[in-house]
mmCIF file with all atom_site columns, C-alpha atoms and ligand atoms in Angstrom:
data_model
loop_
_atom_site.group_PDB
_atom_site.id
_atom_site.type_symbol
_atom_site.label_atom_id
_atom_site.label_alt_id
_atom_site.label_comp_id
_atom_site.label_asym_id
_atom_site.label_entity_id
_atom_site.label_seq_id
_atom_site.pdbx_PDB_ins_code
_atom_site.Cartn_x
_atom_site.Cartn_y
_atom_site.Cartn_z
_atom_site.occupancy
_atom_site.B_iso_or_equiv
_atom_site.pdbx_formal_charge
_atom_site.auth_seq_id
_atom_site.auth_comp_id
_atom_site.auth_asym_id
_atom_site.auth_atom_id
_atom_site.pdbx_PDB_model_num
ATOM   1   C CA  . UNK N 1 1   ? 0.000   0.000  0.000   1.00 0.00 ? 1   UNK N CA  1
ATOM   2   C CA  . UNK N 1 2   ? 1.337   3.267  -1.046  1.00 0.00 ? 2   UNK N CA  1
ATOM   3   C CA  . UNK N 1 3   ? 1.072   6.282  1.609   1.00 0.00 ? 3   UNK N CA  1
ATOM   4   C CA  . UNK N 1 4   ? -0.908  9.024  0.557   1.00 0.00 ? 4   UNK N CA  1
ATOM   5   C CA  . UNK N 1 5   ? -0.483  12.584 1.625   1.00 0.00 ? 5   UNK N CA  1
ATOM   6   C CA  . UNK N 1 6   ? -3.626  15.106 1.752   1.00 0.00 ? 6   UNK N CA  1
ATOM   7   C CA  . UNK N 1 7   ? -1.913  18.178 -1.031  1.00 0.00 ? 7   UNK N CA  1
ATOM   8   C CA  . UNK N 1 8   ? -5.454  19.874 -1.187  1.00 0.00 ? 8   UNK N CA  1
ATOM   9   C CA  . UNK N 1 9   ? -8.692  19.172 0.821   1.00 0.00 ? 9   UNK N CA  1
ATOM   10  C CA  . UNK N 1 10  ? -12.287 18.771 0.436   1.00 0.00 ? 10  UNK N CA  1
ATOM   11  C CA  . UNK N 1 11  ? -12.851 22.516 1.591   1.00 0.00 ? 11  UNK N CA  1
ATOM   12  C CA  . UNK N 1 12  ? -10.303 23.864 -0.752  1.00 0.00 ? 12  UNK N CA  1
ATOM   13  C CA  . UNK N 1 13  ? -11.381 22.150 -3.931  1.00 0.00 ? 13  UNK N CA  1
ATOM   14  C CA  . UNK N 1 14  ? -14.679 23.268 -3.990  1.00 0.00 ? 14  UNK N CA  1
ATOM   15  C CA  . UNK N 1 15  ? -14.083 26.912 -3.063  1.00 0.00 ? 15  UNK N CA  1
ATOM   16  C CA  . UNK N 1 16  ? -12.202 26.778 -6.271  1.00 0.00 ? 16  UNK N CA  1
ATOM   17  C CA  . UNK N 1 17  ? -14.595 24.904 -8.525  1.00 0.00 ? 17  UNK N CA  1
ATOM   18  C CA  . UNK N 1 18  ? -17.109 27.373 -7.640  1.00 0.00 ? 18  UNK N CA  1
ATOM   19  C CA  . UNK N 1 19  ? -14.985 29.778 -8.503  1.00 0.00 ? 19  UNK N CA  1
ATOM   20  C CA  . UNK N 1 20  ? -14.157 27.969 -12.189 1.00 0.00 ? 20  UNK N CA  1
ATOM   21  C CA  . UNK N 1 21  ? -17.502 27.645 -12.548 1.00 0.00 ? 21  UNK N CA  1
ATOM   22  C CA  . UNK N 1 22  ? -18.387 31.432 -11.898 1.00 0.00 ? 22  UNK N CA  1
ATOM   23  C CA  . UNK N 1 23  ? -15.431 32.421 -14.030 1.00 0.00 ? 23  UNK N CA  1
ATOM   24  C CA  . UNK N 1 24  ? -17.043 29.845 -17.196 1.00 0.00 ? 24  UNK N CA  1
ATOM   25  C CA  . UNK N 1 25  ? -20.313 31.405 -16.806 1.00 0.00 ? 25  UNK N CA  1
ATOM   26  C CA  . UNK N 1 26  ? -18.865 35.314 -16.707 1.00 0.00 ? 26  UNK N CA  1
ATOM   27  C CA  . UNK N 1 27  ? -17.388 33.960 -19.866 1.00 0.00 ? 27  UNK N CA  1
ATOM   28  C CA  . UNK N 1 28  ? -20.531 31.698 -21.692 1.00 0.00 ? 28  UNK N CA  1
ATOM   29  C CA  . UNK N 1 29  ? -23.184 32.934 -20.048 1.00 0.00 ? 29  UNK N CA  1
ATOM   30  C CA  . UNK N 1 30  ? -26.543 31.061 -21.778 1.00 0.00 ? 30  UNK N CA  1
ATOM   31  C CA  . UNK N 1 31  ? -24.595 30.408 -24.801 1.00 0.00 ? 31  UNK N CA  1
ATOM   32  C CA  . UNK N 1 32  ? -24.487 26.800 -25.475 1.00 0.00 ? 32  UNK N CA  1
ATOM   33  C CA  . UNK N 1 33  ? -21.544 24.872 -24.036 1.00 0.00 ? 33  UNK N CA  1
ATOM   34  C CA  . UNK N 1 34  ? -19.960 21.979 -24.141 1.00 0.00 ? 34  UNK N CA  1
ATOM   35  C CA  . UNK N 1 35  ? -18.351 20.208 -21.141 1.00 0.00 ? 35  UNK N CA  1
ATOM   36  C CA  . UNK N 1 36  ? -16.082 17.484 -22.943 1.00 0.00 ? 36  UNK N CA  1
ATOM   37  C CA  . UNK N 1 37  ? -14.903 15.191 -19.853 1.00 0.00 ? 37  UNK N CA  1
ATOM   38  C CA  . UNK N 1 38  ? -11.740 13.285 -20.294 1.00 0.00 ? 38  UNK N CA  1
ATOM   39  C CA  . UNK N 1 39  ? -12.712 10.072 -18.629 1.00 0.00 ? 39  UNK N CA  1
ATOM   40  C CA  . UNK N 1 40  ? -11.771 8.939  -16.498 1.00 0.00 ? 40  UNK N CA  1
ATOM   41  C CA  . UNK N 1 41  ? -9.253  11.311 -14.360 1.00 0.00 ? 41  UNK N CA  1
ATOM   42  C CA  . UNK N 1 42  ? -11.797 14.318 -14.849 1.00 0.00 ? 42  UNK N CA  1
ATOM   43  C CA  . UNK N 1 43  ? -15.096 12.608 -13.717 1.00 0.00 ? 43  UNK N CA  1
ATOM   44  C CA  . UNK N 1 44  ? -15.432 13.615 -10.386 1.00 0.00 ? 44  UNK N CA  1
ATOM   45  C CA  . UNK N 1 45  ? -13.964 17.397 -11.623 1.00 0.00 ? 45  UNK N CA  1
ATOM   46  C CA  . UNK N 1 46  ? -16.497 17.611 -14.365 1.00 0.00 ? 46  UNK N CA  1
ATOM   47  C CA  . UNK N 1 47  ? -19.211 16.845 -12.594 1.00 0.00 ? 47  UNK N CA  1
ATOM   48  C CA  . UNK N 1 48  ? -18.966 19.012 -9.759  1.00 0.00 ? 48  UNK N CA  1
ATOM   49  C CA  . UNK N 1 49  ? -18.197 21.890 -12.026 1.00 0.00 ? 49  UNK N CA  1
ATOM   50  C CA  . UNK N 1 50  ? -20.877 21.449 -14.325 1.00 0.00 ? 50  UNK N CA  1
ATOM   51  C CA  . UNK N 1 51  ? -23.031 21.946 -11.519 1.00 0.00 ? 51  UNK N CA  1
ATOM   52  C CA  . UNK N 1 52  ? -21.778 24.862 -9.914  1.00 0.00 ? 52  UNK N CA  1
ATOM   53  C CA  . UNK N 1 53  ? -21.821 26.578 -13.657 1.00 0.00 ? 53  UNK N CA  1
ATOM   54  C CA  . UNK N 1 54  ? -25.538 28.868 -13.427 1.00 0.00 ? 54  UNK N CA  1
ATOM   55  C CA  . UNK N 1 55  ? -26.364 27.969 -16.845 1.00 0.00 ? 55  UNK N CA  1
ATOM   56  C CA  . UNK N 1 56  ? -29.061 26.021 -18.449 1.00 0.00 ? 56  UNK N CA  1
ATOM   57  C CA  . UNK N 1 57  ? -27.051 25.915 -21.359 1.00 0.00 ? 57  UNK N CA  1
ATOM   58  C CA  . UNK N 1 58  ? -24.403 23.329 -20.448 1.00 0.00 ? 58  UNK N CA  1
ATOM   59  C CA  . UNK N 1 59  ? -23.963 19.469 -22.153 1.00 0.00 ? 59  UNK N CA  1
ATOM   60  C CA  . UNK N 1 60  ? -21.414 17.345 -21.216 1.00 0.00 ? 60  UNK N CA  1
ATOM   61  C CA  . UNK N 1 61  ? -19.442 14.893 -23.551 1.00 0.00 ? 61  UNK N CA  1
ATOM   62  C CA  . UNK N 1 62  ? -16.510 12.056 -22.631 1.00 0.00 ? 62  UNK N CA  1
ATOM   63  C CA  . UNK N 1 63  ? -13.610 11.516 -24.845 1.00 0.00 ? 63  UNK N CA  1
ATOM   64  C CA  . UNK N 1 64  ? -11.682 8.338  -23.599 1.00 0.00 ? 64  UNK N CA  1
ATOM   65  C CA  . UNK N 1 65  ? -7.699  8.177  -24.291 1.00 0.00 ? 65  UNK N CA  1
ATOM   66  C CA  . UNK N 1 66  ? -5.021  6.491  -22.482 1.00 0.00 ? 66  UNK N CA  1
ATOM   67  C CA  . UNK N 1 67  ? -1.928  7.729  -22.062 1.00 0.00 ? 67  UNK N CA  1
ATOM   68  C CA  . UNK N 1 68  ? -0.559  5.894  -19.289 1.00 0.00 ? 68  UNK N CA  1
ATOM   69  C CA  . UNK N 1 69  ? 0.739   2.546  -19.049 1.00 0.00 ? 69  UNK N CA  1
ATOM   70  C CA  . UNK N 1 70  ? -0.465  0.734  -16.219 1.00 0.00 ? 70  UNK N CA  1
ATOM   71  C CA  . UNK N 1 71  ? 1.039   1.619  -12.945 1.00 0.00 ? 71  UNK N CA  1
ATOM   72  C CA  . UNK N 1 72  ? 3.459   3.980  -14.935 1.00 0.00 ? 72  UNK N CA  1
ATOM   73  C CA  . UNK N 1 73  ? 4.281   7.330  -13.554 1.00 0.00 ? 73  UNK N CA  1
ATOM   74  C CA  . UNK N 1 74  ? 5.264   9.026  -16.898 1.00 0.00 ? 74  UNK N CA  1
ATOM   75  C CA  . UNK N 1 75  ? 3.229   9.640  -19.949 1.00 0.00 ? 75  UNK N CA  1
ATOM   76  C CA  . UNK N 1 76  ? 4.238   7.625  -22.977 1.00 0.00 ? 76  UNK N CA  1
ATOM   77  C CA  . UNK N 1 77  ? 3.073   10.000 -25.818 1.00 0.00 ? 77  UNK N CA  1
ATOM   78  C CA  . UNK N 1 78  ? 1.269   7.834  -27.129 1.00 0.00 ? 78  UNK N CA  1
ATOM   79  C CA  . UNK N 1 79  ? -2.205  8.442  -27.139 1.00 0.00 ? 79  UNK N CA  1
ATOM   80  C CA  . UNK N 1 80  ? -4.868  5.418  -27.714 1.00 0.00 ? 80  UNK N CA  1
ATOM   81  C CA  . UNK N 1 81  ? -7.882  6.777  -28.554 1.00 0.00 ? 81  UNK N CA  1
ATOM   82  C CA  . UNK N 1 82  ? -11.230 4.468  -26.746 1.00 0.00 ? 82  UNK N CA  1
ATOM   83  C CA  . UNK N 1 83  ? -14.363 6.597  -27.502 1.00 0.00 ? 83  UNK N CA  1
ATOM   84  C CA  . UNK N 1 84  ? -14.753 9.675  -29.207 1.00 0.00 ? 84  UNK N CA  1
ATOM   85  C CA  . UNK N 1 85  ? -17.287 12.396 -28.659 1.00 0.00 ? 85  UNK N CA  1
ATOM   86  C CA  . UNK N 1 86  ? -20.908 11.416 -29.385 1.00 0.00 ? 86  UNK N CA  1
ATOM   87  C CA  . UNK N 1 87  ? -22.736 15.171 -29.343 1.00 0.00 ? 87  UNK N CA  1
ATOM   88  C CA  . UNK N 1 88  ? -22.379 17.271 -32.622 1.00 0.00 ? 88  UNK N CA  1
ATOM   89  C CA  . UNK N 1 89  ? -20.386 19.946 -31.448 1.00 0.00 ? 89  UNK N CA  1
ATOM   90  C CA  . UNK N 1 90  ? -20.078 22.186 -34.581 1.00 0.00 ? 90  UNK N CA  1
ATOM   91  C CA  . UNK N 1 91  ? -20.106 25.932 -33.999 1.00 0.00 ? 91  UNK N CA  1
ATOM   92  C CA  . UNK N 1 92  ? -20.576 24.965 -30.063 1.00 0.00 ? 92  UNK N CA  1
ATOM   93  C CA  . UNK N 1 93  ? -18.679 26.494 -27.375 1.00 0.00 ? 93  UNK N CA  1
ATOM   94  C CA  . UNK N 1 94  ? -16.845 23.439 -26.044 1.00 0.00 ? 94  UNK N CA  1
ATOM   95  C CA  . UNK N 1 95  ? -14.091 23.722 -23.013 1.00 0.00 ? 95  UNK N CA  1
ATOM   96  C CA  . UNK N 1 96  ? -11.740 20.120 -22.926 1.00 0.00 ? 96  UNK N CA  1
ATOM   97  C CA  . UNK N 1 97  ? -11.953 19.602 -19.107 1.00 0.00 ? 97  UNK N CA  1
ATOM   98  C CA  . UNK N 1 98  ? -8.912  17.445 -18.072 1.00 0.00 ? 98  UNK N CA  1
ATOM   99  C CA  . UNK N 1 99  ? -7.699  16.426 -14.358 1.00 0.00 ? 99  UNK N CA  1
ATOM   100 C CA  . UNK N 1 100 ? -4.239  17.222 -14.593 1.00 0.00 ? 100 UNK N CA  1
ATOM   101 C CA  . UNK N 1 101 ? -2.190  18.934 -17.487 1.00 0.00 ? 101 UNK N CA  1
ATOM   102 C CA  . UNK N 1 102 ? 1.395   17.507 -16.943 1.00 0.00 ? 102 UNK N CA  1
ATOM   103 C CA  . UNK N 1 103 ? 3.888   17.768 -20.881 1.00 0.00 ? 103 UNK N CA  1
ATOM   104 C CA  . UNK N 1 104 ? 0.857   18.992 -22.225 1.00 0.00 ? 104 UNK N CA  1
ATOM   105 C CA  . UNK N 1 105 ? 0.770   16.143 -24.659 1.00 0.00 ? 105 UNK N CA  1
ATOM   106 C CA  . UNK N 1 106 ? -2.599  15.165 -23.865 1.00 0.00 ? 106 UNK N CA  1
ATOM   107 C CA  . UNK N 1 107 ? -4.160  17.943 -24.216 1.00 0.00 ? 107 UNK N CA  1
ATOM   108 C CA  . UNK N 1 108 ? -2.914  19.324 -26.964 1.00 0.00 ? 108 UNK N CA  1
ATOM   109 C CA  . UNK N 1 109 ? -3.937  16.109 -29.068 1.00 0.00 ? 109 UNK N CA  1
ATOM   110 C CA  . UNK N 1 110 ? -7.519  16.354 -27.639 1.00 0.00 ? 110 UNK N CA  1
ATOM   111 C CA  . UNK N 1 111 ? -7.443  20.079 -29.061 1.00 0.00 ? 111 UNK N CA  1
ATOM   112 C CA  . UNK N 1 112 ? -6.134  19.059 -32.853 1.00 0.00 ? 112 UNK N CA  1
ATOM   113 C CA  . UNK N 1 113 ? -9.019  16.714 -32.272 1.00 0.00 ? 113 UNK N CA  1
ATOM   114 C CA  . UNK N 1 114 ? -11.858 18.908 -31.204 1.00 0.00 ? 114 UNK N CA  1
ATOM   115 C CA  . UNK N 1 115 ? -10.819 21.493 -33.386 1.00 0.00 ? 115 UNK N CA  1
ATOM   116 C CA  . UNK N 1 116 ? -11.602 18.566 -36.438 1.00 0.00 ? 116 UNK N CA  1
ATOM   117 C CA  . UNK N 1 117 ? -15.324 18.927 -35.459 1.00 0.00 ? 117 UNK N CA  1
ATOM   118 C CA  . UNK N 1 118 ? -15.643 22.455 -36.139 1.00 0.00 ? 118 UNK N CA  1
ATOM   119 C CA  . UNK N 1 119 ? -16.645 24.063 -33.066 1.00 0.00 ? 119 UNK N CA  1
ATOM   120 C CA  . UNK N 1 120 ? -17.216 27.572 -32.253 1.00 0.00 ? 120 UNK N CA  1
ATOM   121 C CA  . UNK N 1 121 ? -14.734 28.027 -29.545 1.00 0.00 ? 121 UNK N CA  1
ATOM   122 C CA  . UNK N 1 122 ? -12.211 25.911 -28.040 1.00 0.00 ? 122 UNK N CA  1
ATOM   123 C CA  . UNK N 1 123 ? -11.041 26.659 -24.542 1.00 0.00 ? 123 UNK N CA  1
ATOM   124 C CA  . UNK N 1 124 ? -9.504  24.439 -22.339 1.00 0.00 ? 124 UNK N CA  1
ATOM   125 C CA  . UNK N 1 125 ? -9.890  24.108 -18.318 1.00 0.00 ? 125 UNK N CA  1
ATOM   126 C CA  . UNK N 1 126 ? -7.918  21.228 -16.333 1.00 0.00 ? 126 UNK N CA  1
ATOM   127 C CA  . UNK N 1 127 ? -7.982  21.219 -12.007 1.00 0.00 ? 127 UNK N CA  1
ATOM   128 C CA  . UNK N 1 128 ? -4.633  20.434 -11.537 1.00 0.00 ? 128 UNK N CA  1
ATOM   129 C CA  . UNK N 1 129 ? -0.955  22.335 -13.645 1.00 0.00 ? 129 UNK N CA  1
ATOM   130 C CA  . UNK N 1 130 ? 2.314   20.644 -13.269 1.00 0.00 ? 130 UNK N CA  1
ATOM   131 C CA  . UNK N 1 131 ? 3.756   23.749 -15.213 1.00 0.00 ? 131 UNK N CA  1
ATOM   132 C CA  . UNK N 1 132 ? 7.479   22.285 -14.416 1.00 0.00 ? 132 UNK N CA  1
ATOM   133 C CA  . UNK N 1 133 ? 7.379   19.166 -16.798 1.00 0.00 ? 133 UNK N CA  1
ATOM   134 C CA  . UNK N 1 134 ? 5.411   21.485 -19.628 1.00 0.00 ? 134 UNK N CA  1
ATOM   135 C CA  . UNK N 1 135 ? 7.234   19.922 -23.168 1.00 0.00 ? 135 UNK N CA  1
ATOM   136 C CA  . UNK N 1 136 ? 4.661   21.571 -25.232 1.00 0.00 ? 136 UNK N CA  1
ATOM   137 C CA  . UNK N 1 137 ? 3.517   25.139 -25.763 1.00 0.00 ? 137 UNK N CA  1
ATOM   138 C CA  . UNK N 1 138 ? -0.841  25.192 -24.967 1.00 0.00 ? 138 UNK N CA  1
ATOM   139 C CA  . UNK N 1 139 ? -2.925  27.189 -23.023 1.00 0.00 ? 139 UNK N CA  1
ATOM   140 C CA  . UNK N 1 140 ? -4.718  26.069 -20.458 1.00 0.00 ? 140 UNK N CA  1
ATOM   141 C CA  . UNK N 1 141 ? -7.494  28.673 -20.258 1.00 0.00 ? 141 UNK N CA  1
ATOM   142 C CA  . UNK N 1 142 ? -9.372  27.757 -16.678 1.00 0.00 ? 142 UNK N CA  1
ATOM   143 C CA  . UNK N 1 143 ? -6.656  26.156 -14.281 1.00 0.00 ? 143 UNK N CA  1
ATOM   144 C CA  . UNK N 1 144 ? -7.845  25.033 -10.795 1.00 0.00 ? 144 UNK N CA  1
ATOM   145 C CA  . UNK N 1 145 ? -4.585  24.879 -8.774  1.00 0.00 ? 145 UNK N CA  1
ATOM   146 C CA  . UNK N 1 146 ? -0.913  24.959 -10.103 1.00 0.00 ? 146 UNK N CA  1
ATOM   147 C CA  . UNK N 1 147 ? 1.312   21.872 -8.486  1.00 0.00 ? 147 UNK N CA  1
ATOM   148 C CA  . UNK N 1 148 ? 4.811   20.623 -7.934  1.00 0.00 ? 148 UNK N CA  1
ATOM   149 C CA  . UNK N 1 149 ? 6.111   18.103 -9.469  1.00 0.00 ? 149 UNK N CA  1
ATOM   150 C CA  . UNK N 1 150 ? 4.324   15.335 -7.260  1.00 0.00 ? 150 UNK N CA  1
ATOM   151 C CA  . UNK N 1 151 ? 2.395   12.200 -8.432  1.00 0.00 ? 151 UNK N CA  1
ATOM   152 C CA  . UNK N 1 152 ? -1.110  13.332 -7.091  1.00 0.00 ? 152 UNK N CA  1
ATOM   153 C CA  . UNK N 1 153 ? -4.102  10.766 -6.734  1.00 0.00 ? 153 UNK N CA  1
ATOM   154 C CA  . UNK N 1 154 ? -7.788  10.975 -6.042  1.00 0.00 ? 154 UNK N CA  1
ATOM   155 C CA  . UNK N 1 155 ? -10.347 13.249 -7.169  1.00 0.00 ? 155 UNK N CA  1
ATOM   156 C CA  . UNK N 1 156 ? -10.650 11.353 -10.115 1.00 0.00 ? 156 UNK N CA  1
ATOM   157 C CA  . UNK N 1 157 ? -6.925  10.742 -10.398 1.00 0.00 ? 157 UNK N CA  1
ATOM   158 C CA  . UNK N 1 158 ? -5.688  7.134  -9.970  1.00 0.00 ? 158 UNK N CA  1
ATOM   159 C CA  . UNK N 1 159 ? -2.566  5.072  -8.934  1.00 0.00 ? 159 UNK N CA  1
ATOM   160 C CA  . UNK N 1 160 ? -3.091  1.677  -11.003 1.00 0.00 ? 160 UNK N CA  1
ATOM   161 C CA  . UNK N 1 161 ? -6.708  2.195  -10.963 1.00 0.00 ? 161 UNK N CA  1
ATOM   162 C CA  . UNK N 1 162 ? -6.918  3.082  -7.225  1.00 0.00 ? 162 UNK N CA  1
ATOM   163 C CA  . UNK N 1 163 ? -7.477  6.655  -4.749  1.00 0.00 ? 163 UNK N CA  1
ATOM   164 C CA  . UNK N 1 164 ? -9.763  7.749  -7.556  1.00 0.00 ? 164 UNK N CA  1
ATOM   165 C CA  . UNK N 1 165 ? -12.470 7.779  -5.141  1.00 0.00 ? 165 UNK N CA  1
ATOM   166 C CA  . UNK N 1 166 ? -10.732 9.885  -2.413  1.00 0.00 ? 166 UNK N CA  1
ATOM   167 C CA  . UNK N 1 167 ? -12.575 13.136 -2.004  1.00 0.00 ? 167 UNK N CA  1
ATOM   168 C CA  . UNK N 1 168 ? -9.410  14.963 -1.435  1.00 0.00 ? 168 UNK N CA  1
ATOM   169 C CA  . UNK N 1 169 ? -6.684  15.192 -3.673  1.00 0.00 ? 169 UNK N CA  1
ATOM   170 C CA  . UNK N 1 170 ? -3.379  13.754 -2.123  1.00 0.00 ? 170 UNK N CA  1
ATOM   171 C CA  . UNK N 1 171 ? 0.096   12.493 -3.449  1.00 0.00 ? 171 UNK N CA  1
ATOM   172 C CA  . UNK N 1 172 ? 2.290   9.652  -3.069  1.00 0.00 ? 172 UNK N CA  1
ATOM   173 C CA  . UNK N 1 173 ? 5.142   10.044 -1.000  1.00 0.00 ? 173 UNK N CA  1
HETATM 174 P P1  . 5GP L 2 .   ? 0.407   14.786 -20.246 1.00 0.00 ? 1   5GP L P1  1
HETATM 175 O O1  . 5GP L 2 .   ? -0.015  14.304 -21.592 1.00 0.00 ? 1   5GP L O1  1
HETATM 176 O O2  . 5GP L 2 .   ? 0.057   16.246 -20.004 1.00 0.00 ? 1   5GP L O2  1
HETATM 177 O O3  . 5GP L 2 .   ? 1.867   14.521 -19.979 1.00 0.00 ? 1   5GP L O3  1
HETATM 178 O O4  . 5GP L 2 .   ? -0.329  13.897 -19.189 1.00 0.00 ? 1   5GP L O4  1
HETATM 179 C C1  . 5GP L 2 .   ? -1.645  14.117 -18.879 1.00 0.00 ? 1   5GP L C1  1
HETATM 180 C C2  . 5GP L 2 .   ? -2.263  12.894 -18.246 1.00 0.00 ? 1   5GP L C2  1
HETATM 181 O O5  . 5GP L 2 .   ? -1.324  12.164 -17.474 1.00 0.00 ? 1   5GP L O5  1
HETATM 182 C C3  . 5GP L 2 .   ? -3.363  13.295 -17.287 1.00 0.00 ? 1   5GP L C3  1
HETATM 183 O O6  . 5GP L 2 .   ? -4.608  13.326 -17.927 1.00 0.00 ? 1   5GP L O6  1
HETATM 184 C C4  . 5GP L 2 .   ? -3.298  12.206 -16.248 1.00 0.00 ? 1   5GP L C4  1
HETATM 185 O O7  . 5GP L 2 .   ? -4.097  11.128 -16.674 1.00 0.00 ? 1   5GP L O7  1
HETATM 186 C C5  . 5GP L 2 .   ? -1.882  11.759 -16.261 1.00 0.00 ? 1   5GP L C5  1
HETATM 187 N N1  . 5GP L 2 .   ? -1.106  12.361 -15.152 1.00 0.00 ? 1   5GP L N1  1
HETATM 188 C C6  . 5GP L 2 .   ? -0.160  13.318 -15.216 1.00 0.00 ? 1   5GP L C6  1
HETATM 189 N N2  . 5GP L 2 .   ? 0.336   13.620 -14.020 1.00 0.00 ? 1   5GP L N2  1
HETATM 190 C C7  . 5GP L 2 .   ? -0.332  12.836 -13.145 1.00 0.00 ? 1   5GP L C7  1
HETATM 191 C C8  . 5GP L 2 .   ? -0.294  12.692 -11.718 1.00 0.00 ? 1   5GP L C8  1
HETATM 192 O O8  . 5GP L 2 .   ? 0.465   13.344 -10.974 1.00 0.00 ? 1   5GP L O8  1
HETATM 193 N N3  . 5GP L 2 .   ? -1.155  11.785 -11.188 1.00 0.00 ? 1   5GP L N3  1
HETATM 194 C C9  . 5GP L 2 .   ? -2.013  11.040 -11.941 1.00 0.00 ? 1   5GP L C9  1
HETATM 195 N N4  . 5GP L 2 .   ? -2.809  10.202 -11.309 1.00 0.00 ? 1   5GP L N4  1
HETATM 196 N N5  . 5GP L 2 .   ? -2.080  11.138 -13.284 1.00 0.00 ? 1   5GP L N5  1
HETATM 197 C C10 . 5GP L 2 .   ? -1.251  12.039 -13.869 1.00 0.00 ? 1   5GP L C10 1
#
């Protein structure tokens, strides 16, 4: 069993999804928008967000990549692609919510792909920066909380499948 250390509490998280959520709507308003959730590190994220955003306006979407080798700390580059986005999201606002933006690879393959489908916008949100190990040059547009360079779990973020279901978010020591 790995020992987990609390990095940012229950308290703490949502203070600052309600504030992402207050900052999206300042920005959307009623206009349409489109939640995509990168499943599965962003569940819990997207869903509390989307539901702190005052809109009746919002639709959420999952994309499902893998990027990670199992039990594997670093991100290959390789992106396998596992289900696409079902909505039509042409000339839609649409924000790419990840969990955690670490060389940026991710995320800026899920933008070349969103960008395919013609939306309006594209802006892109994740909870957690690891600016530090940044390889590639995107901008995350809505950033929750900027981190060290620590392997963080739960929240939606796993170790080998496991600590997604913490409600804090802690890292291995
Ligand atoms: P990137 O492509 O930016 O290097 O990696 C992004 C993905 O790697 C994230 O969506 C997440 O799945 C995973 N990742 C990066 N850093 C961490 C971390 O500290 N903890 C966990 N659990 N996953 C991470």
């Amino acid at each position: 069993m790995e020992k987990i250390k609390t990095l940012i509490n229950e308290e703490k998280l949502n203070n600052r999804i309600e504030e992402l959520a207050m900052q999206i709507y300042n920005d959307f308003g009623d206009e349409e928008t489109v939640l995509v959730c990168i499943l599965k590190g962003a569940t819990y994220f997207t869903i509390d967000l989307s539901k702190k955003i005052k809109s009746n306006n919002v639709i959420l979407d999952f994309i499902k990549i893998s990027s990670y080798g199992v039990g594997n700390r670093e991100t290959t580059g390789h992106i396998d692609f596992k289900l696409g986005i079902s909505e039509n999201i042409e000339d839609k606002n649409v924000i790419i919510v990840e969990d955690i933006v670490d060389s940026g690879k991710t995320m800026k393959y899920l933008i070349e792909y969103i960008k395919t489908k013609k939306p309006k916008t594209v802006k892109t949100c994740a909870l957690l920066d690891k600016p530090s190990r940044r390889t590639e040059d995107i901008t995350i547009d809505y950033v929750g909380f900027t981190v060290e360079n620590l392997f963080v779990v739960g929240y939606g973020m796993d170790y080998d499948e496991k600590y997604r279901n913490l409600p804090y978010i802690g890292y291995i020591e």
